GROMACS .gro file of C-alpha atoms in nm:
model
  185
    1UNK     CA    1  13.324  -4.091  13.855
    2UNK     CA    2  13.484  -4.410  13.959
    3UNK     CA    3  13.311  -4.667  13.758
    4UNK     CA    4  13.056  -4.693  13.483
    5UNK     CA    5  12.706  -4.728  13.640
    6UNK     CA    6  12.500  -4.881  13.373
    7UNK     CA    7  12.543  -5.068  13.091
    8UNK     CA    8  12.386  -4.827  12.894
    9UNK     CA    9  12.731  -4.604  12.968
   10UNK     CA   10  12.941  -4.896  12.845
   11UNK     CA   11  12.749  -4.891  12.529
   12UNK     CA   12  12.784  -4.532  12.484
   13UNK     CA   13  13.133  -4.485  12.538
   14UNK     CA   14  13.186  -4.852  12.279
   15UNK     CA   15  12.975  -4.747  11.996
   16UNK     CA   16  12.770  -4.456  12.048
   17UNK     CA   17  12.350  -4.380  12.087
   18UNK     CA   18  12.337  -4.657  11.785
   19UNK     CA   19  12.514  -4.934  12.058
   20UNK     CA   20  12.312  -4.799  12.312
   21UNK     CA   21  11.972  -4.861  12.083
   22UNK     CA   22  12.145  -5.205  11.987
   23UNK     CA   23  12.165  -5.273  12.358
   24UNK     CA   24  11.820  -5.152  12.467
   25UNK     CA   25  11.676  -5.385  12.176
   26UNK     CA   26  11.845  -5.694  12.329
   27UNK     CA   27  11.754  -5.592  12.683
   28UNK     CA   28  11.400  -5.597  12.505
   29UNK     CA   29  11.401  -5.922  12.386
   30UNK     CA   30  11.572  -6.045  12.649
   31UNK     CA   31  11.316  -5.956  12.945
   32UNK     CA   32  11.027  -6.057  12.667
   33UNK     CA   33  10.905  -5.662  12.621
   34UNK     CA   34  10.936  -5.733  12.260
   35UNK     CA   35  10.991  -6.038  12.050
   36UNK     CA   36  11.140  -6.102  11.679
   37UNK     CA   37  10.982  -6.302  11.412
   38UNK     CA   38  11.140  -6.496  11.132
   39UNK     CA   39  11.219  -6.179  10.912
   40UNK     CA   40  11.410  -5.992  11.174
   41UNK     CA   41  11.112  -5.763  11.267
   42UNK     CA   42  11.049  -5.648  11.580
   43UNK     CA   43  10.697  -5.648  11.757
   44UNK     CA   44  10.590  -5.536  12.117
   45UNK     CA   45  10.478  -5.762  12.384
   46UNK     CA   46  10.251  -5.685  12.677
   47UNK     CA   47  10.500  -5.645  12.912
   48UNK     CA   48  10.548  -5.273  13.009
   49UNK     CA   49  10.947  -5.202  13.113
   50UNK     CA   50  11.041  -4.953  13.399
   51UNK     CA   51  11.367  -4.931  13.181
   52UNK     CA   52  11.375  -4.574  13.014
   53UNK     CA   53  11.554  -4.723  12.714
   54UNK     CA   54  11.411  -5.070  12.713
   55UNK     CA   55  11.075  -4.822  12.721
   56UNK     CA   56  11.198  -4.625  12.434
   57UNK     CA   57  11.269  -4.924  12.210
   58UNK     CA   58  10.936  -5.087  12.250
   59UNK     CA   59  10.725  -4.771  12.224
   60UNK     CA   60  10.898  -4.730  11.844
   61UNK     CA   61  10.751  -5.064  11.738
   62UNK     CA   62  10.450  -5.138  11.588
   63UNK     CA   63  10.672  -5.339  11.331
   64UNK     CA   64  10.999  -5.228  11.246
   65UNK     CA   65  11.350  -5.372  11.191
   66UNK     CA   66  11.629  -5.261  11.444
   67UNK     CA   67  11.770  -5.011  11.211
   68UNK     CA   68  11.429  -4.783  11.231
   69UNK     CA   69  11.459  -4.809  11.589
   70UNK     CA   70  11.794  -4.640  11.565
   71UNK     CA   71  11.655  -4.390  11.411
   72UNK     CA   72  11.370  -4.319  11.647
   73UNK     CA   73  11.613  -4.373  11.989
   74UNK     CA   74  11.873  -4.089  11.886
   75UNK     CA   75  11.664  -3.789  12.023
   76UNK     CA   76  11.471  -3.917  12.284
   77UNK     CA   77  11.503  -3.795  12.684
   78UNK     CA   78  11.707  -4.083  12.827
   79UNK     CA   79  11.965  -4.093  12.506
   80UNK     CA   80  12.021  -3.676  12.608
   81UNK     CA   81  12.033  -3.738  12.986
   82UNK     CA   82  12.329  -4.013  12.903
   83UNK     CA   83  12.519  -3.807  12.681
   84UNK     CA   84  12.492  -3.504  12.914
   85UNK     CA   85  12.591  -3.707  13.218
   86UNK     CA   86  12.877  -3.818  13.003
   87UNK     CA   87  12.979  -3.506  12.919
   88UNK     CA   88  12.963  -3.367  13.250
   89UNK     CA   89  13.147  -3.633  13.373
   90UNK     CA   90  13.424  -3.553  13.120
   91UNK     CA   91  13.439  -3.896  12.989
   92UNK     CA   92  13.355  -3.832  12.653
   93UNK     CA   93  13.402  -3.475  12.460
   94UNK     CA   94  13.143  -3.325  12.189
   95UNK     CA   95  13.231  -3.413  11.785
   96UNK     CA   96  13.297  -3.077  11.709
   97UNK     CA   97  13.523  -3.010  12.019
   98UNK     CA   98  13.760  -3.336  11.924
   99UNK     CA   99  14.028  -3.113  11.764
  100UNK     CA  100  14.087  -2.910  12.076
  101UNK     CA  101  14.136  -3.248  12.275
  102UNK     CA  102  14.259  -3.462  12.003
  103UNK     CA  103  14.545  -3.597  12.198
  104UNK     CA  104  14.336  -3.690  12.511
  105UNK     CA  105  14.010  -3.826  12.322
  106UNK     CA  106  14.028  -4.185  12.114
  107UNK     CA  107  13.726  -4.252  11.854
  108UNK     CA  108  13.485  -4.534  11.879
  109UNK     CA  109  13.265  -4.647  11.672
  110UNK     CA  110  12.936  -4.389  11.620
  111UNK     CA  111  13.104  -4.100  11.658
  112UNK     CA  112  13.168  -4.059  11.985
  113UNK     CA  113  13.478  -3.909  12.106
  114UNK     CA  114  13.565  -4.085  12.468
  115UNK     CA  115  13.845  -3.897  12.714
  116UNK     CA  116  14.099  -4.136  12.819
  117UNK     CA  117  13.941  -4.124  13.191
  118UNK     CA  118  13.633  -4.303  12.998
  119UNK     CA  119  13.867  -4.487  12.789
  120UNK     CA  120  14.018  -4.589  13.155
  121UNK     CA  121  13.631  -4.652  13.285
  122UNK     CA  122  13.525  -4.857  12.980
  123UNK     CA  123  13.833  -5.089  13.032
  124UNK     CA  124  13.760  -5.171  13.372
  125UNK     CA  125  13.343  -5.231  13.320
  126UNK     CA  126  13.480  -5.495  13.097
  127UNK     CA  127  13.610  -5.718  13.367
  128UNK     CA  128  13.303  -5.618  13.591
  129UNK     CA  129  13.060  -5.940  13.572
  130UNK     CA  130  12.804  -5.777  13.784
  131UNK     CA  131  12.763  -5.518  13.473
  132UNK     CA  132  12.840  -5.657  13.146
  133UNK     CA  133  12.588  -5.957  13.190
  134UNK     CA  134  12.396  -6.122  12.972
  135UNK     CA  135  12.252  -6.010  12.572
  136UNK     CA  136  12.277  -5.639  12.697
  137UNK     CA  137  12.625  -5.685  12.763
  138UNK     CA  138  12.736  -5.901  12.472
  139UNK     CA  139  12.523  -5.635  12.310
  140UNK     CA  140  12.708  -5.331  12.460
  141UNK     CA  141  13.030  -5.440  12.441
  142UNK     CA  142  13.002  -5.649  12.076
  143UNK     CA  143  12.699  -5.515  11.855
  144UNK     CA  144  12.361  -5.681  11.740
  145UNK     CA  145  12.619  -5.909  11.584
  146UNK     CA  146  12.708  -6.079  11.968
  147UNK     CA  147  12.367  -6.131  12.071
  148UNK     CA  148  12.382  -6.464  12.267
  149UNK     CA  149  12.142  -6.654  12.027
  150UNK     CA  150  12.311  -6.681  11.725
  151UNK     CA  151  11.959  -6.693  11.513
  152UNK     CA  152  11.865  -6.406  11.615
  153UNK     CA  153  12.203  -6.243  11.615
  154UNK     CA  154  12.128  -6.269  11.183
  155UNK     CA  155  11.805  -6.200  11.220
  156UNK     CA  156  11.909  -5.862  11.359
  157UNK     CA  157  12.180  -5.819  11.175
  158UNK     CA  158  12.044  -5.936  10.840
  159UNK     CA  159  11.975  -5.692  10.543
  160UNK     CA  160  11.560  -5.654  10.513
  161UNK     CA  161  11.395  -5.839  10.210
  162UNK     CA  162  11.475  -5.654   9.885
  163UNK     CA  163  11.809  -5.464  10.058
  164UNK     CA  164  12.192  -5.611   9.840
  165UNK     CA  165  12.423  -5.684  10.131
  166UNK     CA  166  12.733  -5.498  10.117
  167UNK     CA  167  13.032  -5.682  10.194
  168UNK     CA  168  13.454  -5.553  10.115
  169UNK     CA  169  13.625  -5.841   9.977
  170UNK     CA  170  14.038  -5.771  10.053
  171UNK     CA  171  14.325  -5.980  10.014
  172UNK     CA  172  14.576  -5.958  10.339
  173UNK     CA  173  14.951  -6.074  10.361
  174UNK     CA  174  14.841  -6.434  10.389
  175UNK     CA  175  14.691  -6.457  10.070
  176UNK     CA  176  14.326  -6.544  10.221
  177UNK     CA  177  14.018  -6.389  10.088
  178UNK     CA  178  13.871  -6.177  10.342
  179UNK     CA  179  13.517  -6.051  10.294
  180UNK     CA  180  13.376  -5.782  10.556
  181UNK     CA  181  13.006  -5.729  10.583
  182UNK     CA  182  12.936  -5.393  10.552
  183UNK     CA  183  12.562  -5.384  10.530
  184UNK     CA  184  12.394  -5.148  10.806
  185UNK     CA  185  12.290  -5.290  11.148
   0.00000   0.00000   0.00000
């Protein structure tokens, strides 16, 4: 393989099948096959996607926040054809096979254990503008937290009525405060 193909790839090899979700939700919203009210839940639309993922996400939701859709999106068909076509390809290796190939595999976030030729891949589908385009992209390459809108970028991101956020509060070199949100989503 001499380039990543889909976005969906780039969100893979960044952050895993819960990126990949994260990026099939604001592919959804973004083409209007689901929407997002005021308390960050999301509802189906109408519109019925030819996108397997974009498919996937909107099927899970009668009314759920994206964290449930996570949930739902790990086992599906298109989330195993991805990760076996990324296997095959060699540009990412199986958790339990990352000690064999710890030198030649770096971590991302979600688990995932990319080779350095996906490592190499990933680098170069950032520069591609034809690829990483739009929400998706921000999506795939940043988290719920990059979604283009900013409002709905919280609204995604935000802890569901009656959940405590859970933030790290540090102090670095420069004697700042620095508090980390580390609340799911």
């Amino acid at each position: 393989m001499n380039r990543l193909e889909t976005i969906y790839q780039v969100a893979y090899l960044t952050g895993g099948p819960d990126r990949v979700t994260d990026t099939a939700i604001a592919a959804a919203l973004e083409r209007k096959a689901a929407r997002l009210d005021r308390s960050g839940v999301l509802h189906r639309s109408s519109a019925k996607p030819a996108d397997p993922f974009v498919l996937a996400v909107v099927e899970s939701l009668p009314k759920v926040r994206a964290e449930r859709v996570r949930e739902v999106l790990r086992a599906p068909e298109p989330m195993r054809s991805l990760r076996a076509e990324l296997l095959a390809d060699g540009l990412v290796v199986p958790a339990y096979h990352w000690r064999r190939a710890w030198h030649a595999v770096t971590r991302a976030p979600g688990g995932v254990w990319a080779t350095r030729a996906g490592e190499r891949l990933l680098a170069k589908a950032r520069e591609d503008a034809r690829l990483v385009t739009g929400a998706g992209g921000a999506v795939a390459l940043g988290g719920l937290g990059a979604y283009l809108d900013r409002r709905s970028a919280w609204l995604l991101t935000a802890p569901a009525a009656g959940e405590k956020t859970r933030v790290t509060v540090s102090s670095p070199d420069d004697g700042q405060m620095d508090v980390t949100d580390c609340s799911p989503g």
